[in-house]
mmCIF file of C-alpha atoms in Angstrom:
data_model
loop_
_atom_site.group_PDB
_atom_site.id
_atom_site.type_symbol
_atom_site.label_atom_id
_atom_site.label_comp_id
_atom_site.label_asym_id
_atom_site.label_seq_id
_atom_site.Cartn_x
_atom_site.Cartn_y
_atom_site.Cartn_z
ATOM 1 C CA UNK C 10 46.766 -24.929 -29.011
ATOM 2 C CA UNK C 11 50.542 -24.222 -29.712
ATOM 3 C CA UNK C 12 51.146 -20.801 -31.045
ATOM 4 C CA UNK C 13 53.488 -22.375 -33.432
ATOM 5 C CA UNK C 14 49.947 -24.063 -35.151
ATOM 6 C CA UNK C 15 48.208 -20.666 -34.859
ATOM 7 C CA UNK C 16 51.147 -18.875 -36.791
ATOM 8 C CA UNK C 17 51.847 -21.377 -39.591
ATOM 9 C CA UNK C 18 48.073 -21.804 -40.451
ATOM 10 C CA UNK C 19 47.590 -17.906 -40.600
ATOM 11 C CA UNK C 20 50.461 -17.205 -42.677
ATOM 12 C CA UNK C 21 53.266 -15.209 -41.297
ATOM 13 C CA UNK C 22 54.635 -14.349 -44.635
ATOM 14 C CA UNK C 23 55.689 -10.297 -44.054
ATOM 15 C CA UNK C 24 53.309 -8.142 -43.729
ATOM 16 C CA UNK C 25 53.474 -5.830 -46.339
ATOM 17 C CA UNK C 26 52.652 -8.875 -48.612
ATOM 18 C CA UNK C 27 49.607 -9.558 -46.336
ATOM 19 C CA UNK C 28 47.526 -6.439 -46.378
ATOM 20 C CA UNK C 29 49.721 -3.279 -46.878
ATOM 21 C CA UNK C 30 47.293 -2.388 -49.701
ATOM 22 C CA UNK C 31 44.237 -2.547 -47.477
ATOM 23 C CA UNK C 32 45.103 -0.896 -44.419
ATOM 24 C CA UNK C 33 45.242 2.645 -43.662
ATOM 25 C CA UNK C 34 46.999 4.335 -41.103
ATOM 26 C CA UNK C 35 44.661 5.482 -38.416
ATOM 27 C CA UNK C 36 44.185 9.179 -37.127
ATOM 28 C CA UNK C 37 45.769 9.964 -34.229
ATOM 29 C CA UNK C 38 42.796 10.540 -32.130
ATOM 30 C CA UNK C 39 41.690 6.992 -33.122
ATOM 31 C CA UNK C 40 45.116 5.288 -31.945
ATOM 32 C CA UNK C 41 44.337 2.602 -29.354
ATOM 33 C CA UNK C 42 46.549 1.826 -26.177
ATOM 34 C CA UNK C 43 46.276 -2.179 -26.108
ATOM 35 C CA UNK C 44 47.168 -4.411 -23.662
ATOM 36 C CA UNK C 45 47.759 -7.816 -24.969
ATOM 37 C CA UNK C 46 47.939 -10.680 -22.390
ATOM 38 C CA UNK C 47 48.914 -14.205 -23.217
ATOM 39 C CA UNK C 48 51.532 -16.767 -21.740
ATOM 40 C CA UNK C 49 52.759 -17.407 -25.338
ATOM 41 C CA UNK C 50 55.380 -14.856 -26.626
ATOM 42 C CA UNK C 51 54.929 -15.979 -30.243
ATOM 43 C CA UNK C 52 51.248 -14.920 -29.899
ATOM 44 C CA UNK C 53 51.991 -11.823 -28.161
ATOM 45 C CA UNK C 54 54.209 -10.837 -31.042
ATOM 46 C CA UNK C 55 51.891 -11.821 -33.992
ATOM 47 C CA UNK C 56 49.095 -9.638 -32.650
ATOM 48 C CA UNK C 57 51.605 -7.033 -31.707
ATOM 49 C CA UNK C 58 52.961 -6.898 -35.264
ATOM 50 C CA UNK C 59 49.659 -6.440 -36.691
ATOM 51 C CA UNK C 60 48.233 -3.975 -34.055
ATOM 52 C CA UNK C 61 51.386 -1.594 -34.525
ATOM 53 C CA UNK C 62 50.989 -1.942 -38.118
ATOM 54 C CA UNK C 63 47.940 -0.547 -37.759
ATOM 55 C CA UNK C 64 48.682 2.167 -36.206
ATOM 56 C CA UNK C 65 47.955 1.093 -32.381
ATOM 57 C CA UNK C 66 50.385 1.224 -29.209
ATOM 58 C CA UNK C 67 50.952 -2.021 -27.782
ATOM 59 C CA UNK C 68 52.094 -3.469 -24.083
ATOM 60 C CA UNK C 69 52.311 -6.707 -23.458
ATOM 61 C CA UNK C 70 52.006 -9.199 -19.982
ATOM 62 C CA UNK C 71 52.690 -12.679 -20.016
ATOM 63 C CA UNK C 72 50.074 -13.621 -17.116
ATOM 64 C CA UNK C 73 46.817 -12.772 -15.695
ATOM 65 C CA UNK C 74 48.446 -11.574 -12.339
ATOM 66 C CA UNK C 75 50.794 -9.015 -13.964
ATOM 67 C CA UNK C 76 47.661 -7.817 -16.314
ATOM 68 C CA UNK C 77 45.571 -7.390 -12.943
ATOM 69 C CA UNK C 78 48.477 -5.465 -11.419
ATOM 70 C CA UNK C 79 48.971 -3.055 -13.948
ATOM 71 C CA UNK C 80 45.259 -2.151 -14.449
ATOM 72 C CA UNK C 81 45.090 -1.753 -10.587
ATOM 73 C CA UNK C 82 48.141 0.721 -10.579
ATOM 74 C CA UNK C 83 46.682 3.111 -13.303
ATOM 75 C CA UNK C 84 50.141 4.033 -14.551
ATOM 76 C CA UNK C 85 49.111 3.307 -17.966
ATOM 77 C CA UNK C 86 45.579 4.321 -19.675
ATOM 78 C CA UNK C 87 44.668 1.248 -21.548
ATOM 79 C CA UNK C 88 41.883 1.444 -24.190
ATOM 80 C CA UNK C 89 41.263 -2.388 -24.687
ATOM 81 C CA UNK C 90 42.585 -5.689 -23.455
ATOM 82 C CA UNK C 91 43.184 -8.831 -25.487
ATOM 83 C CA UNK C 92 43.163 -11.489 -22.839
ATOM 84 C CA UNK C 93 43.912 -15.312 -23.176
ATOM 85 C CA UNK C 94 42.382 -17.855 -21.245
ATOM 86 C CA UNK C 95 44.521 -20.254 -20.464
ATOM 87 C CA UNK C 96 47.453 -19.204 -18.450
ATOM 88 C CA UNK C 97 49.854 -19.773 -15.465
ATOM 89 C CA UNK C 98 49.484 -18.001 -12.098
ATOM 90 C CA UNK C 99 46.001 -16.541 -12.975
ATOM 91 C CA UNK C 100 43.984 -17.346 -15.735
ATOM 92 C CA UNK C 101 42.035 -14.926 -18.110
ATOM 93 C CA UNK C 102 38.484 -15.411 -16.562
ATOM 94 C CA UNK C 103 39.995 -14.927 -13.096
ATOM 95 C CA UNK C 104 41.784 -11.813 -14.517
ATOM 96 C CA UNK C 105 38.728 -10.225 -15.717
ATOM 97 C CA UNK C 106 36.528 -10.667 -13.067
ATOM 98 C CA UNK C 107 39.494 -8.841 -10.668
ATOM 99 C CA UNK C 108 39.947 -6.036 -13.825
ATOM 100 C CA UNK C 109 36.239 -5.693 -13.303
ATOM 101 C CA UNK C 110 36.075 -4.422 -9.782
ATOM 102 C CA UNK C 111 38.065 -1.642 -10.838
ATOM 103 C CA UNK C 112 37.618 -0.887 -14.389
ATOM 104 C CA UNK C 113 35.466 -1.280 -17.176
ATOM 105 C CA UNK C 114 38.014 -1.439 -19.894
ATOM 106 C CA UNK C 115 36.949 -3.028 -23.105
ATOM 107 C CA UNK C 116 37.996 -7.020 -22.680
ATOM 108 C CA UNK C 117 38.186 -9.344 -25.720
ATOM 109 C CA UNK C 118 39.116 -12.779 -24.696
ATOM 110 C CA UNK C 119 41.237 -15.268 -26.926
ATOM 111 C CA UNK C 120 40.515 -19.098 -26.301
ATOM 112 C CA UNK C 121 41.094 -22.505 -27.818
ATOM 113 C CA UNK C 122 37.906 -23.573 -25.538
ATOM 114 C CA UNK C 123 35.458 -22.621 -28.312
ATOM 115 C CA UNK C 124 32.359 -24.493 -26.233
ATOM 116 C CA UNK C 125 29.145 -22.739 -25.561
ATOM 117 C CA UNK C 126 29.818 -22.616 -21.664
ATOM 118 C CA UNK C 127 33.266 -21.057 -21.767
ATOM 119 C CA UNK C 128 31.779 -18.251 -23.988
ATOM 120 C CA UNK C 129 28.744 -17.313 -21.848
ATOM 121 C CA UNK C 130 30.975 -17.643 -18.951
ATOM 122 C CA UNK C 131 33.083 -15.027 -20.494
ATOM 123 C CA UNK C 132 30.519 -12.938 -21.537
ATOM 124 C CA UNK C 133 28.877 -12.965 -17.653
ATOM 125 C CA UNK C 134 32.279 -11.635 -16.618
ATOM 126 C CA UNK C 135 32.087 -8.849 -18.450
ATOM 127 C CA UNK C 136 34.045 -9.829 -21.616
ATOM 128 C CA UNK C 137 33.084 -7.847 -24.660
ATOM 129 C CA UNK C 138 34.187 -10.193 -27.338
ATOM 130 C CA UNK C 139 35.280 -13.966 -27.683
ATOM 131 C CA UNK C 140 37.571 -14.984 -30.380
ATOM 132 C CA UNK C 141 38.200 -18.937 -30.561
ATOM 133 C CA UNK C 142 41.685 -20.086 -31.471
ATOM 134 C CA UNK C 143 43.070 -20.305 -34.446
ATOM 135 C CA UNK C 144 42.095 -16.883 -35.487
ATOM 136 C CA UNK C 145 42.837 -14.267 -38.290
ATOM 137 C CA UNK C 146 45.341 -11.544 -36.665
ATOM 138 C CA UNK C 147 43.662 -9.230 -39.103
ATOM 139 C CA UNK C 148 40.195 -9.725 -38.264
ATOM 140 C CA UNK C 149 41.130 -9.541 -34.587
ATOM 141 C CA UNK C 150 42.194 -6.018 -35.158
ATOM 142 C CA UNK C 151 39.514 -5.072 -36.707
ATOM 143 C CA UNK C 152 37.030 -6.719 -34.019
ATOM 144 C CA UNK C 153 38.998 -5.005 -31.231
ATOM 145 C CA UNK C 154 38.329 -1.910 -33.051
ATOM 146 C CA UNK C 155 34.853 -2.140 -33.756
ATOM 147 C CA UNK C 156 34.572 -2.931 -29.996
ATOM 148 C CA UNK C 157 36.138 0.085 -29.217
ATOM 149 C CA UNK C 158 34.072 2.085 -31.131
ATOM 150 C CA UNK C 159 30.855 0.768 -29.703
ATOM 151 C CA UNK C 160 32.186 1.019 -26.347
ATOM 152 C CA UNK C 161 33.437 4.930 -26.977
ATOM 153 C CA UNK C 162 30.126 5.691 -28.479
ATOM 154 C CA UNK C 163 28.000 4.400 -25.714
ATOM 155 C CA UNK C 164 30.692 6.370 -23.042
ATOM 156 C CA UNK C 165 30.081 9.282 -25.157
ATOM 157 C CA UNK C 166 26.075 8.985 -24.973
ATOM 158 C CA UNK C 167 26.178 8.203 -21.042
ATOM 159 C CA UNK C 168 28.499 11.409 -20.827
ATOM 160 C CA UNK C 169 25.660 13.811 -22.512
ATOM 161 C CA UNK C 170 24.507 16.518 -20.425
ATOM 162 C CA UNK C 171 21.516 15.268 -19.478
ATOM 163 C CA UNK C 172 19.168 16.085 -16.200
ATOM 164 C CA UNK C 173 16.164 13.891 -15.486
ATOM 165 C CA UNK C 174 13.740 13.894 -12.702
ATOM 166 C CA UNK C 175 10.552 11.636 -12.576
ATOM 167 C CA UNK C 176 9.368 11.890 -16.360
ATOM 168 C CA UNK C 177 11.018 15.354 -16.961
ATOM 169 C CA UNK C 178 13.951 14.844 -19.126
ATOM 170 C CA UNK C 179 16.364 18.191 -19.932
ATOM 171 C CA UNK C 180 19.168 17.583 -22.580
ATOM 172 C CA UNK C 181 21.301 20.584 -22.417
ATOM 173 C CA UNK C 182 23.420 19.437 -25.407
ATOM 174 C CA UNK C 183 20.638 19.061 -27.777
ATOM 175 C CA UNK C 184 18.512 21.729 -26.147
ATOM 176 C CA UNK C 185 15.603 19.628 -25.603
ATOM 177 C CA UNK C 186 13.011 19.393 -22.848
ATOM 178 C CA UNK C 187 10.421 16.584 -22.616
ATOM 179 C CA UNK C 188 7.833 15.110 -20.376
ATOM 180 C CA UNK C 189 6.829 11.647 -20.864
ATOM 181 C CA UNK C 190 8.907 11.634 -24.063
ATOM 182 C CA UNK C 191 6.915 14.607 -25.385
ATOM 183 C CA UNK C 192 8.822 17.256 -26.645
ATOM 184 C CA UNK C 193 7.892 20.760 -24.921
ATOM 185 C CA UNK C 194 7.876 23.835 -27.122
ATOM 186 C CA UNK C 195 9.320 26.450 -25.237
ATOM 187 C CA UNK C 196 10.721 29.714 -26.749
ATOM 188 C CA UNK C 197 14.646 30.148 -26.343
ATOM 189 C CA UNK C 198 14.391 32.534 -23.675
ATOM 190 C CA UNK C 199 12.337 30.261 -21.756
ATOM 191 C CA UNK C 200 15.094 27.356 -22.454
ATOM 192 C CA UNK C 201 17.761 29.443 -21.391
ATOM 193 C CA UNK C 202 15.829 30.295 -17.591
ATOM 194 C CA UNK C 203 14.890 26.484 -17.333
ATOM 195 C CA UNK C 204 18.646 25.701 -17.939
ATOM 196 C CA UNK C 205 19.968 28.241 -15.948
ATOM 197 C CA UNK C 206 18.098 27.457 -12.852
ATOM 198 C CA UNK C 207 18.141 23.743 -13.302
ATOM 199 C CA UNK C 208 22.128 23.982 -13.698
ATOM 200 C CA UNK C 209 22.055 26.160 -10.424
ATOM 201 C CA UNK C 210 19.495 24.163 -8.715
ATOM 202 C CA UNK C 211 19.201 24.266 -5.002
ATOM 203 C CA UNK C 212 20.715 28.253 -5.294
ATOM 204 C CA UNK C 213 18.613 31.273 -4.452
ATOM 205 C CA UNK C 214 19.268 33.390 -7.778
ATOM 206 C CA UNK C 215 18.154 36.916 -7.455
ATOM 207 C CA UNK C 216 16.051 38.659 -10.184
ATOM 208 C CA UNK C 217 19.447 40.308 -11.347
ATOM 209 C CA UNK C 218 21.235 37.746 -11.844
ATOM 210 C CA UNK C 219 18.765 35.667 -13.920
ATOM 211 C CA UNK C 220 18.159 38.929 -16.071
ATOM 212 C CA UNK C 221 21.983 38.969 -16.383
ATOM 213 C CA UNK C 222 22.325 35.453 -17.455
ATOM 214 C CA UNK C 223 19.711 35.092 -19.692
ATOM 215 C CA UNK C 224 18.892 38.418 -21.085
ATOM 216 C CA UNK C 225 22.726 40.170 -20.956
ATOM 217 C CA UNK C 226 24.397 42.759 -19.103
ATOM 218 C CA UNK C 227 23.048 45.397 -21.670
ATOM 219 C CA UNK C 228 19.400 44.532 -21.289
ATOM 220 C CA UNK C 229 17.626 47.689 -19.913
ATOM 221 C CA UNK C 230 13.736 46.371 -19.536
ATOM 222 C CA UNK C 231 11.915 45.777 -16.632
ATOM 223 C CA UNK C 232 11.537 43.109 -14.075
ATOM 224 C CA UNK C 233 8.070 42.097 -15.676
ATOM 225 C CA UNK C 234 9.508 40.351 -18.654
ATOM 226 C CA UNK C 235 11.271 37.608 -16.006
ATOM 227 C CA UNK C 236 8.090 37.301 -14.533
ATOM 228 C CA UNK C 237 6.087 36.769 -17.525
ATOM 229 C CA UNK C 238 8.429 34.467 -19.014
ATOM 230 C CA UNK C 239 8.420 32.332 -15.790
ATOM 231 C CA UNK C 240 4.839 32.181 -15.414
ATOM 232 C CA UNK C 241 5.171 30.956 -19.210
ATOM 233 C CA UNK C 242 7.623 28.267 -18.116
ATOM 234 C CA UNK C 243 5.677 27.135 -15.515
ATOM 235 C CA UNK C 244 2.651 26.672 -17.549
ATOM 236 C CA UNK C 245 4.590 24.516 -20.046
ATOM 237 C CA UNK C 246 6.010 22.268 -17.254
ATOM 238 C CA UNK C 247 2.366 21.453 -16.087
ATOM 239 C CA UNK C 248 2.885 19.445 -13.055
ATOM 240 C CA UNK C 249 6.570 20.045 -12.877
ATOM 241 C CA UNK C 250 6.045 23.954 -12.468
ATOM 242 C CA UNK C 251 6.499 23.192 -8.571
ATOM 243 C CA UNK C 252 10.073 22.681 -9.048
ATOM 244 C CA UNK C 253 10.276 26.715 -9.603
ATOM 245 C CA UNK C 254 10.034 28.216 -6.393
ATOM 246 C CA UNK C 255 9.184 32.184 -6.112
ATOM 247 C CA UNK C 256 11.783 33.837 -3.435
ATOM 248 C CA UNK C 257 9.553 37.101 -2.402
ATOM 249 C CA UNK C 258 12.137 39.671 -2.447
ATOM 250 C CA UNK C 259 14.907 37.798 -3.898
ATOM 251 C CA UNK C 260 13.903 35.836 -7.080
ATOM 252 C CA UNK C 261 13.916 32.214 -8.041
ATOM 253 C CA UNK C 262 15.272 28.596 -6.990
ATOM 254 C CA UNK C 263 14.627 25.543 -8.886
ATOM 255 C CA UNK C 264 13.993 22.637 -6.203
ATOM 256 C CA UNK C 265 14.473 19.025 -6.466
#
């Protein structure tokens, strides 16, 4: 569908009269670096105008091949890509297929082809959203911000500091230990001991090292305090106590 029709259909009046009073400047940390890929310059300029007005930065590419090269080069760290489907050199679907070999950057497809087959094909390739032309530029910007938020949240969740072995799960950030989804009632010192052992799994940790790291340099108690806490920790871990190995004359080690 010609870009001129889309632009006439969705009002190319001066931006401040469109939604100036409804758009709030994005916070610095929420500013996105957007790659717009479309062979029609008018479409690129329309989307860019709305994106920049919303506080985002934009880089343009006029065909799929150039977009793939830009992503592969890694010269620019894109947060999200808006990709047209029907383009010369390399169509949008093929471009997404190539991009997915090297990156999981969120992609929103733009297309005049709104048939179910095309949408499904896009999602199978790893597209995050599919917008059919003619489209509302304002809605497109809101969609890309929503797609980025979802992806960013999912990435943050995956990046949590979590260790798992079979059904034992240790969430260091939340300071939670569970077996089969059931939370273990560990004392603060038991948790500290387990966290330090697991963080240094495979290493022989001396008794002195464990006491210093868990109780602090100014601890003046005897070694039996450590042994008592290890005993209680093993009891709480049940079948997973086997991973805490005693090294006679040395200390302890967590083995996988």
